[in-house]
Short mmCIF file of C-alpha atoms in Angstrom, two decimals:
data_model
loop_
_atom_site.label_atom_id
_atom_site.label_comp_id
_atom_site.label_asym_id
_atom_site.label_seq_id
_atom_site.Cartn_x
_atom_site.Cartn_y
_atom_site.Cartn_z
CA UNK A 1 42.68 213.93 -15.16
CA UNK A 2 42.73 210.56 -13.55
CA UNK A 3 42.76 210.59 -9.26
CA UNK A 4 44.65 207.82 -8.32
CA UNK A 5 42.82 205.28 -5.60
CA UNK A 6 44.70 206.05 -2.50
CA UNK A 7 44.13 210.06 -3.18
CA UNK A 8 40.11 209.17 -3.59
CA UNK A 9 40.68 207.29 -0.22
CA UNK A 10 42.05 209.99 2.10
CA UNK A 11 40.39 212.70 0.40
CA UNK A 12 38.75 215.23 2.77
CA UNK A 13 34.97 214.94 2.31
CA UNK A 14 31.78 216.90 3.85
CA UNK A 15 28.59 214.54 3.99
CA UNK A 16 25.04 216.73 3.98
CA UNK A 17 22.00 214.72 4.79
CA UNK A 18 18.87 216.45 3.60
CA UNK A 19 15.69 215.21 1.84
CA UNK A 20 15.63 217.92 -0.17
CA UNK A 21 17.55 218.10 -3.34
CA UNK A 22 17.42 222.05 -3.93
CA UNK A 23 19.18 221.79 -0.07
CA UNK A 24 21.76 219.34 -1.01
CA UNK A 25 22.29 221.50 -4.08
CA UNK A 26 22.74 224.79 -2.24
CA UNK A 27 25.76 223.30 0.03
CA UNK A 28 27.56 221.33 -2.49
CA UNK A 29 28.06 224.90 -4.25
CA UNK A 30 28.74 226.40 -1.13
CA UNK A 31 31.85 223.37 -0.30
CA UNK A 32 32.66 224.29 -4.44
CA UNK A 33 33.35 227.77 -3.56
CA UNK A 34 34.73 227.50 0.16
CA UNK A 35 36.47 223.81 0.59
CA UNK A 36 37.55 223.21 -2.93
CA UNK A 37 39.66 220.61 -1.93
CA UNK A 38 36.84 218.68 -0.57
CA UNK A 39 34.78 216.38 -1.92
CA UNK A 40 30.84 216.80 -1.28
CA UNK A 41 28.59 214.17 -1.05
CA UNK A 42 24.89 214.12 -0.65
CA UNK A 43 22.43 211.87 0.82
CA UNK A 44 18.56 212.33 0.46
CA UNK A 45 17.55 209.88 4.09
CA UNK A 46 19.07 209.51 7.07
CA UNK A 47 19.43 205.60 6.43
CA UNK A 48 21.70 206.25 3.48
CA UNK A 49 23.53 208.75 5.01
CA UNK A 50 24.10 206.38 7.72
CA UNK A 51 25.61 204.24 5.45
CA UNK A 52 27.59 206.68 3.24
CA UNK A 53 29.12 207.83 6.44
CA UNK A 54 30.56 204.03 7.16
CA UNK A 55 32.08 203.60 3.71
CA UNK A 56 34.03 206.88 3.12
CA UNK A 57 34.26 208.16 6.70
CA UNK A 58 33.67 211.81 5.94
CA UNK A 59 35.81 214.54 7.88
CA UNK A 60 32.15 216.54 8.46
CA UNK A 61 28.32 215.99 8.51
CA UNK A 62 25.83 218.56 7.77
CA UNK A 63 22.30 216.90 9.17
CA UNK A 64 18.90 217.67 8.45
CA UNK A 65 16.30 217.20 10.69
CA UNK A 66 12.52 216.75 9.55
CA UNK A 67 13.36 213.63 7.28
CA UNK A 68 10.57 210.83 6.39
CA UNK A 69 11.61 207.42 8.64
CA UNK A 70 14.31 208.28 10.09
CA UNK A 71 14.79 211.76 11.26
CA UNK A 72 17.93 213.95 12.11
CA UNK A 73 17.64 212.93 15.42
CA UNK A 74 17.87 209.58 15.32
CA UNK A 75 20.11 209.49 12.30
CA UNK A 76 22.14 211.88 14.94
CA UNK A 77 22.12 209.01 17.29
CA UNK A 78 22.78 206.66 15.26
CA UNK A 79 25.77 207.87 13.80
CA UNK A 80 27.37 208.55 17.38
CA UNK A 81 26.40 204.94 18.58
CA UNK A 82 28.37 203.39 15.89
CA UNK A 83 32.30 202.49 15.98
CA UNK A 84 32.91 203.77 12.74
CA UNK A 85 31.11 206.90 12.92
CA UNK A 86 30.72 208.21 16.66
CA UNK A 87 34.00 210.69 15.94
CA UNK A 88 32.43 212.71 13.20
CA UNK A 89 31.69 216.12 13.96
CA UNK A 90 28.04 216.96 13.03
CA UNK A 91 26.36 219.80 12.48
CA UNK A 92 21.96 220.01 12.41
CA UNK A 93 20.99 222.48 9.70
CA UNK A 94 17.01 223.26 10.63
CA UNK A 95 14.48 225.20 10.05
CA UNK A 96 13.74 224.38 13.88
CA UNK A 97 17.16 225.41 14.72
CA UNK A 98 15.50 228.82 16.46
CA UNK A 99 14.04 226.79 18.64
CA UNK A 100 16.06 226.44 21.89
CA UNK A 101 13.89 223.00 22.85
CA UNK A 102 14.89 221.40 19.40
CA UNK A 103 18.42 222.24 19.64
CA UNK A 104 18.95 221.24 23.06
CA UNK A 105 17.07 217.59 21.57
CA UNK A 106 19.35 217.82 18.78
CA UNK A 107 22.60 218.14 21.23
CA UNK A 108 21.98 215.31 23.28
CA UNK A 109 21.56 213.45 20.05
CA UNK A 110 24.96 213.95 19.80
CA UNK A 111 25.59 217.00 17.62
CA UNK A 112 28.21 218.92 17.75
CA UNK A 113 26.51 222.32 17.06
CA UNK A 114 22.88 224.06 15.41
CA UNK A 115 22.48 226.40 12.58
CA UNK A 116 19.14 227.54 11.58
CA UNK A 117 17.39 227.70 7.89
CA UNK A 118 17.62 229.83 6.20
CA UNK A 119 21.14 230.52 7.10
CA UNK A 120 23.96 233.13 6.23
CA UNK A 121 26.60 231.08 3.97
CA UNK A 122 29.38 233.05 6.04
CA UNK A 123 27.73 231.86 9.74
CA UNK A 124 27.81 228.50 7.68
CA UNK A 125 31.82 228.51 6.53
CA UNK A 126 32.48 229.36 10.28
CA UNK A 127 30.66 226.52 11.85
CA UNK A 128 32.21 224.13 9.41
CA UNK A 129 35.46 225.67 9.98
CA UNK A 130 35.35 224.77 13.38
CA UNK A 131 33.80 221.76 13.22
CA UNK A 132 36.89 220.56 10.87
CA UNK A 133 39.45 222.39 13.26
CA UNK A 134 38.04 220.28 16.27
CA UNK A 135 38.52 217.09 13.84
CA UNK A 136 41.92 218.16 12.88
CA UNK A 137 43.02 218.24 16.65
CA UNK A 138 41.54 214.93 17.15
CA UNK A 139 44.02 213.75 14.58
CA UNK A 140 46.44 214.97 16.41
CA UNK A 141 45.47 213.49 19.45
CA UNK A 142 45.38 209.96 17.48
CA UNK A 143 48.65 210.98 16.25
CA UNK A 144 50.24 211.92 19.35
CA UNK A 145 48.93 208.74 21.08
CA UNK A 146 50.64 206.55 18.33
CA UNK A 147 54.30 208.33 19.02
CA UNK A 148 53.84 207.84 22.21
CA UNK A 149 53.01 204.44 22.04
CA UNK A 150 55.89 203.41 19.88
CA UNK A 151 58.52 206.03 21.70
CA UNK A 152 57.24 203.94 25.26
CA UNK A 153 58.04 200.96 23.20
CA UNK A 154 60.92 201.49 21.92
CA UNK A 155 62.20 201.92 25.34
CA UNK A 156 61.24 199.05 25.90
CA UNK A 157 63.25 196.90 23.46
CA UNK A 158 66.47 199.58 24.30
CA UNK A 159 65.65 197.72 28.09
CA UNK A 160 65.28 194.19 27.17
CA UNK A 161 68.59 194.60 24.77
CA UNK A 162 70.71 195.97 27.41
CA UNK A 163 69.18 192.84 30.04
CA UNK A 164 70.16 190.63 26.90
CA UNK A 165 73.73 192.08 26.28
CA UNK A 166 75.07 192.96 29.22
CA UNK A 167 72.83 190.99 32.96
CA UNK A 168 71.84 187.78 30.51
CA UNK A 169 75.37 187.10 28.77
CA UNK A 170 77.25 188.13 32.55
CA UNK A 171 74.90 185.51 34.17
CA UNK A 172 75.41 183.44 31.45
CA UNK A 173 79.35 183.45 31.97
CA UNK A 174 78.76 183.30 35.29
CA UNK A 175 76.90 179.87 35.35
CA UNK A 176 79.66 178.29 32.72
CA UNK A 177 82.95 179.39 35.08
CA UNK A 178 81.04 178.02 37.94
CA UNK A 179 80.33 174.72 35.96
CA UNK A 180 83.22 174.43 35.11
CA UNK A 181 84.82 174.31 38.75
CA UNK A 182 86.02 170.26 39.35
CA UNK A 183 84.02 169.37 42.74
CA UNK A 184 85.60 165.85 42.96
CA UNK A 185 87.82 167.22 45.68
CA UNK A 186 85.89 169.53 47.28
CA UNK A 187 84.16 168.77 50.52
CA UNK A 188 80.66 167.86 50.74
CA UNK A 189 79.66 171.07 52.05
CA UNK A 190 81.66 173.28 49.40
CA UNK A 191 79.94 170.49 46.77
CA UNK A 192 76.62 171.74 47.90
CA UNK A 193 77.33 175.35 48.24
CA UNK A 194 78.59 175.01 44.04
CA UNK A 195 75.27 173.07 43.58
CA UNK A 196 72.96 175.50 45.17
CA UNK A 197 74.95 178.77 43.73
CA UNK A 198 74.60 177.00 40.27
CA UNK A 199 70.77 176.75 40.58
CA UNK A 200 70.16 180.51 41.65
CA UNK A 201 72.70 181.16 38.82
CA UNK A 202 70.18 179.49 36.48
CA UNK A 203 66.98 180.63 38.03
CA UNK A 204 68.29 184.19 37.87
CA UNK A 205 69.10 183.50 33.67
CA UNK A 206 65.68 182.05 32.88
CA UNK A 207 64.14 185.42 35.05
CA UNK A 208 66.53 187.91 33.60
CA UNK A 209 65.17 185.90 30.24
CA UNK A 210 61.25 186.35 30.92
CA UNK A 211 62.08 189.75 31.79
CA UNK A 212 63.40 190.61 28.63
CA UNK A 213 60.41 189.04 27.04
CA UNK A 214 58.00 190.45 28.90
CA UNK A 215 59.47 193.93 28.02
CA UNK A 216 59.65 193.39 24.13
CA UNK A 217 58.93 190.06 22.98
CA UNK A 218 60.89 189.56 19.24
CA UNK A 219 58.14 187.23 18.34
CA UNK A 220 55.62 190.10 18.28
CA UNK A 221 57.63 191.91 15.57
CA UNK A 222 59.08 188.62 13.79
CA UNK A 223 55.76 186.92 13.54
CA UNK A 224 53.23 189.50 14.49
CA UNK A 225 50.15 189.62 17.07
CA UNK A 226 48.62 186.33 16.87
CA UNK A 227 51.81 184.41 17.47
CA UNK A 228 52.96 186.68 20.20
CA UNK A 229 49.61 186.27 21.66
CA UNK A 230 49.89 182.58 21.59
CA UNK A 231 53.12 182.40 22.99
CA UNK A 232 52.02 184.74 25.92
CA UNK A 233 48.84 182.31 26.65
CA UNK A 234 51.36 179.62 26.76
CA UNK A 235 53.26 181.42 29.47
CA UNK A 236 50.63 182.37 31.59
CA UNK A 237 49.21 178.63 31.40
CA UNK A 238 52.69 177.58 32.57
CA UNK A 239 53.13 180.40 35.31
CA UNK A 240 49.03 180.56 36.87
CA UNK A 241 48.47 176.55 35.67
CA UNK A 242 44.79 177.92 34.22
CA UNK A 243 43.94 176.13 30.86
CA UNK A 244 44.21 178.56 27.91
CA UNK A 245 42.57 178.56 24.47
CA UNK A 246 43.04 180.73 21.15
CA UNK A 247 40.79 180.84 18.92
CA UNK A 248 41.71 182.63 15.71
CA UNK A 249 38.73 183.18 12.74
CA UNK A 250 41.00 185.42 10.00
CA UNK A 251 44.80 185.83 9.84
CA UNK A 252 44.37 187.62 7.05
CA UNK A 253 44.56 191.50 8.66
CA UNK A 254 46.59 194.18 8.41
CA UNK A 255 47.25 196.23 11.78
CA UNK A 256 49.57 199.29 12.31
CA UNK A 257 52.39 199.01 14.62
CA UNK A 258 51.17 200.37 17.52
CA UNK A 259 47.52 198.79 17.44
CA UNK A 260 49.87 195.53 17.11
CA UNK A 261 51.91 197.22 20.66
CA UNK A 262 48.49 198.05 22.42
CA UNK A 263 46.70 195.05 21.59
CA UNK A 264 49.25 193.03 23.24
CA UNK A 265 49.59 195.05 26.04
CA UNK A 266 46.21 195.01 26.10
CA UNK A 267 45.95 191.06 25.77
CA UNK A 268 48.46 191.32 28.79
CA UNK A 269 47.20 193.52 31.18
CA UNK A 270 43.35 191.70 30.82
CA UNK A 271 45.36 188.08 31.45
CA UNK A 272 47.18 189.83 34.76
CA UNK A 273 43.74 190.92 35.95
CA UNK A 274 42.59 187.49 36.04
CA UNK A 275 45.22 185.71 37.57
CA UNK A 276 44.96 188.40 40.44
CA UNK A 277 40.92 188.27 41.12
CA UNK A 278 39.01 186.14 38.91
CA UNK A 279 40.01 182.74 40.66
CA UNK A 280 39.69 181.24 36.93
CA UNK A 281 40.23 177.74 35.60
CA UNK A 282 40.03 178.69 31.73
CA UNK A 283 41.26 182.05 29.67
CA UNK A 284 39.91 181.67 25.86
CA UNK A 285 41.11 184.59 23.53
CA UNK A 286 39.27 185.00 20.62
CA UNK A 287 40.22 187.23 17.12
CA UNK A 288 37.97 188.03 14.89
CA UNK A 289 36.84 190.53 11.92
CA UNK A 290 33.56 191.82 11.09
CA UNK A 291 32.34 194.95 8.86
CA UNK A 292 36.11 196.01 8.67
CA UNK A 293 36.13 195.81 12.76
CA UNK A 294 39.01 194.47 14.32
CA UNK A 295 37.97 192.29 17.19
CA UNK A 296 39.82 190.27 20.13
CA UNK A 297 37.85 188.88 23.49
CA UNK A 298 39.53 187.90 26.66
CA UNK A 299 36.82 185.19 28.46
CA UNK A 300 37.17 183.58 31.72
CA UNK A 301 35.21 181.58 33.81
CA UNK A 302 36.27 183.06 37.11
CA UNK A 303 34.02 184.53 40.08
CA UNK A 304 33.24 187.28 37.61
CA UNK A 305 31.85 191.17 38.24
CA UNK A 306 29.00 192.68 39.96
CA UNK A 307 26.29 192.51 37.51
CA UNK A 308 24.64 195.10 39.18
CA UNK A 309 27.36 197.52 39.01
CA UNK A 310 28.62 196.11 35.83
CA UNK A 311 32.47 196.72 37.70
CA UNK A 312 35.10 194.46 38.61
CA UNK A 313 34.99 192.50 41.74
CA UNK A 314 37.91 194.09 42.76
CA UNK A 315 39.55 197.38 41.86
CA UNK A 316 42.72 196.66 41.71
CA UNK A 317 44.40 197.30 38.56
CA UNK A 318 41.45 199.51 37.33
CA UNK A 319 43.61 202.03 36.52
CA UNK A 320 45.12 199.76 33.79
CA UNK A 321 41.66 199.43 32.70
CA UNK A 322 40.62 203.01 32.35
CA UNK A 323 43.85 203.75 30.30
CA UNK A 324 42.61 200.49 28.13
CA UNK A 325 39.50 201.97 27.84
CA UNK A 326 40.52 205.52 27.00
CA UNK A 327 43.44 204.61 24.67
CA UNK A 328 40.65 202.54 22.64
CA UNK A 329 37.75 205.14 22.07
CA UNK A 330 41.25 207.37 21.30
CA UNK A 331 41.47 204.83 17.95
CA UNK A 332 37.17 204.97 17.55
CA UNK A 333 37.13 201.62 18.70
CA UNK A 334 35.14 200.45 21.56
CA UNK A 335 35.86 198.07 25.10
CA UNK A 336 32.85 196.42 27.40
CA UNK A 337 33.80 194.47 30.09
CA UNK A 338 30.39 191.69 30.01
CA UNK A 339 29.32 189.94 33.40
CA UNK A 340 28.26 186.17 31.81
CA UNK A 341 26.71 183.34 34.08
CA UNK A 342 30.19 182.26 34.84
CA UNK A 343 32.83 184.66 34.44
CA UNK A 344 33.52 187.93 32.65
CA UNK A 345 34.23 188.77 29.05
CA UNK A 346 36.16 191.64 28.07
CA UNK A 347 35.82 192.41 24.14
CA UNK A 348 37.86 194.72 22.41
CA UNK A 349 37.07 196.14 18.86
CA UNK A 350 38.68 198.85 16.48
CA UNK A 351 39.21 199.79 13.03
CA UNK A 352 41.33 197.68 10.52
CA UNK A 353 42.90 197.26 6.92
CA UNK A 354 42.43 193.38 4.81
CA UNK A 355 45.53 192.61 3.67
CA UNK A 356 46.26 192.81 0.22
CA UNK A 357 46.91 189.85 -2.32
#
C-alpha cells in the first residue's frame, strides 16, 4: 500500500542514535510493538543523527552516549543549539546512566531525562510516553499562540472597519458639507474660521486613515509581508524623516498567517524602538532564506546598545521585546539583538515552507 507524501511528512517518528546496530535493533522492535503508528529511524553517529533530526524533525530522540567523534553529549548539545532541533525532547540511553555525575553532564547537555542500560522495556515505554506527552503540550502551546494571534487580529480589522465605516466616512461628509459652504459673503473672520475648521477636518481624515492602517493594513493580506513591509518603511521614512532601505533576497516563500501577523508586528514594534532611542539616520530591513530558515533583520545606525551588557540603551519598550522574543522561541525560531560599531541589529529567524510551482 502506497503512503501518500504529505502522510510520510507529518508522520510521528522516534529517532535512536546509537553506534551499535544490535541497540538500534532492540528499540525499533520495541517502537514496532508499542508506537505502531510511528515510524523508527536509526542512526549509527551522532553527526548523522544530527542531520536526520533536521530533515524529518522527529517527535522523540533516544541518544546514546559513548559514540566514536562525536559523543552523546555533544550530539546532546548540538541538537539543542540548533533552530530546527532545540524543541525535541531527548532522552540518553547509557550504560553510564547509574552514574549520578554522568547524568547530571548529560542534563545540562540538554536532555530531557536518563535511562540506564540495560533497561526494563516497560521503564522505557514510560519515559517515551512522557517525553511525547510533554511534546504534545508544546503543540498546543504553538497552537494556542497561533489562535491567539489571529483572534487579537481579527479584532483588529473588526476596529479599523468600524474607523473606516462609520469616524472615516462621518469625517468624510463632514469635510464635503463644510466645502461646500459659499464664503464669498461671509466676513473675513467667519472665512477663516471655515478655512481653519476645514484643515482639522482633513487632518483628523488622514489620522483616522493611518489609524486604520496601522491597526490592519489590507496590503498585508492583499499583497502579503514584503509589500506591507515596504509600505510601512515608507511611512516611517515620511513620519521620523530617517532614510529606509529593503532589501529582499527570495520572494519565493510560503508563511502561515500568523507568522505573516507577527512578523509585521514584529517589523513594527523594532522600527518604533528606534525612532524612540536609537537617534538613527538609516533603518535597512533585510529578508532572507537559508537551510529552510526564514530570516528578516532590522539594522540601524543609531547610538546603539551597551556592548557590555548586550541590552538596549534604554528600556523602554522592553517589554515589547521580551514578548518578541518569547513569541519567537514559541515557533523554534530564534531573535539576537547584535551591538555593531555603529548601531544595533536585531535579526529574526524561524521555520518556513518554499512555495510550490
Amino acid at each position: 500500500m502506497l503512503v501518500p507524501n504529505n502522510e510520510i511528512e507529518f508522520m510521528k517518528k522516534i529517532l535512536a542514535i546509537d553506534d551499535n546496530n544490535i541497540n538500534l535493533e532492540l528499540i525499533s522492535q520495541i517502537v514496532k510493538v508499542y508506537y505502531p503508528d510511528f515510524k523508527f529511524i536509526g542512526a549509527l553517529n551522532g553527526r548523522e543523527g544530527i542531520t536526520i533530526a533536521q530533515n524529518e524533525n522527529p517527535d522523540l530522540i533516544l541518544l546514546d552516549i559513548m559514540m566514536p567523534d562525536l559523543d552523546g553529549y555533544e550530539t546532546c548539545k548540538l541538537l539543542k543549539k540548533n533552530n530546527r532541533t532545540k524543541q525535541i525532547p531527548i532522552i540518553m540511553v547509557s550504560a553510564l546512566g547509574r552514574d549520578s555525575v554522568e547524568r547530571t553532564k548529560g542534563l545540562n547537555a540538554g536532555a530531557d531525562s536518563f535511562i540506564s542500560k540495560p533497561f526494563d522495556q516497560v521503564e522505557l515505554k514510560a519515559q517515551i510516553n512522557v517525553a511525547l506527552r510533554i511534546k504534545s503540550y508544546q503543540l498546543q502551546l504553538k497552537k494556542l499562540n497561533s489562535e491567539v494571534t489571529l483572534v487579537e487580529e481579527r479584532e483588529r480589522r473588526r476596529i479599523a472597519e468600524n474607523l473606516h465605516d462609520s469616524l472615516g466616512q462621518t469625517l468624510g461628509l463632514a469635510f464635503m458639507n463644510l466645502s461646500s459652504i459659499d464664503t464669498n459673503e461671509c466676513s473675513p473672520s467667519i472665512k477663516n474660521t471655515i478655512k481653519f475648521t476645514s484643515k482639522l477636518l482633513n487632518k483628523a481624515i488622514e489620522e483616522s486613515r493611518r489609524l486604520t492602517y496601522d491597526l490592519s493594513p489590507p496590503i498585508l493580506y492583499e499583497l502579503g509581508l514584503l509589500p506591507a513591509i515596504q509600505w510601512k518603511l515608507e511611512q516611517f521614512e515620511k513620519d521620523f524623516k530617517i532614510k529606509t532601505n529593503l532589501i529582499v533576497e527570495n520572494k519565493r516563500t510560503q508563511l502561515s498567517k500568523e507568522n505573516n501577523i507577527f512578523l509585521y508586528r514584529t517589523v513594527g514594534e523594532l522600527l518604533t524602538n528606534i525612532s524612540k532611542h536609537a537617534e538613527a539616520t538609516e533603518v535597512t530591513v533585510k529578508q532572507a532564506t537559508n537551510n529552510g530558515m526564514y530570516y528578516i533583520s532590522v539594522e540601524d545606525n543609531g547610538i546603539g546598545i551597551d556592548k557590555s551588557s548586550s541590552k538596549p540603551v534604554s528600556n523602554k519598550g522592553g517589554f515589547g521585546l521580551l514578548s518578541i522574543e518569547e513569541r519567537i522561541e514559541s515557533m523554534n525560531g530564534t531573535f539576537n539583538i547584535e551591538a555593531l560599531e555603529k548601531g544595533t541589529k536585531a535579526e529574526i529567524e524561524i521555520p518556513y515552507f518554499l512555495e510550490q510551482n
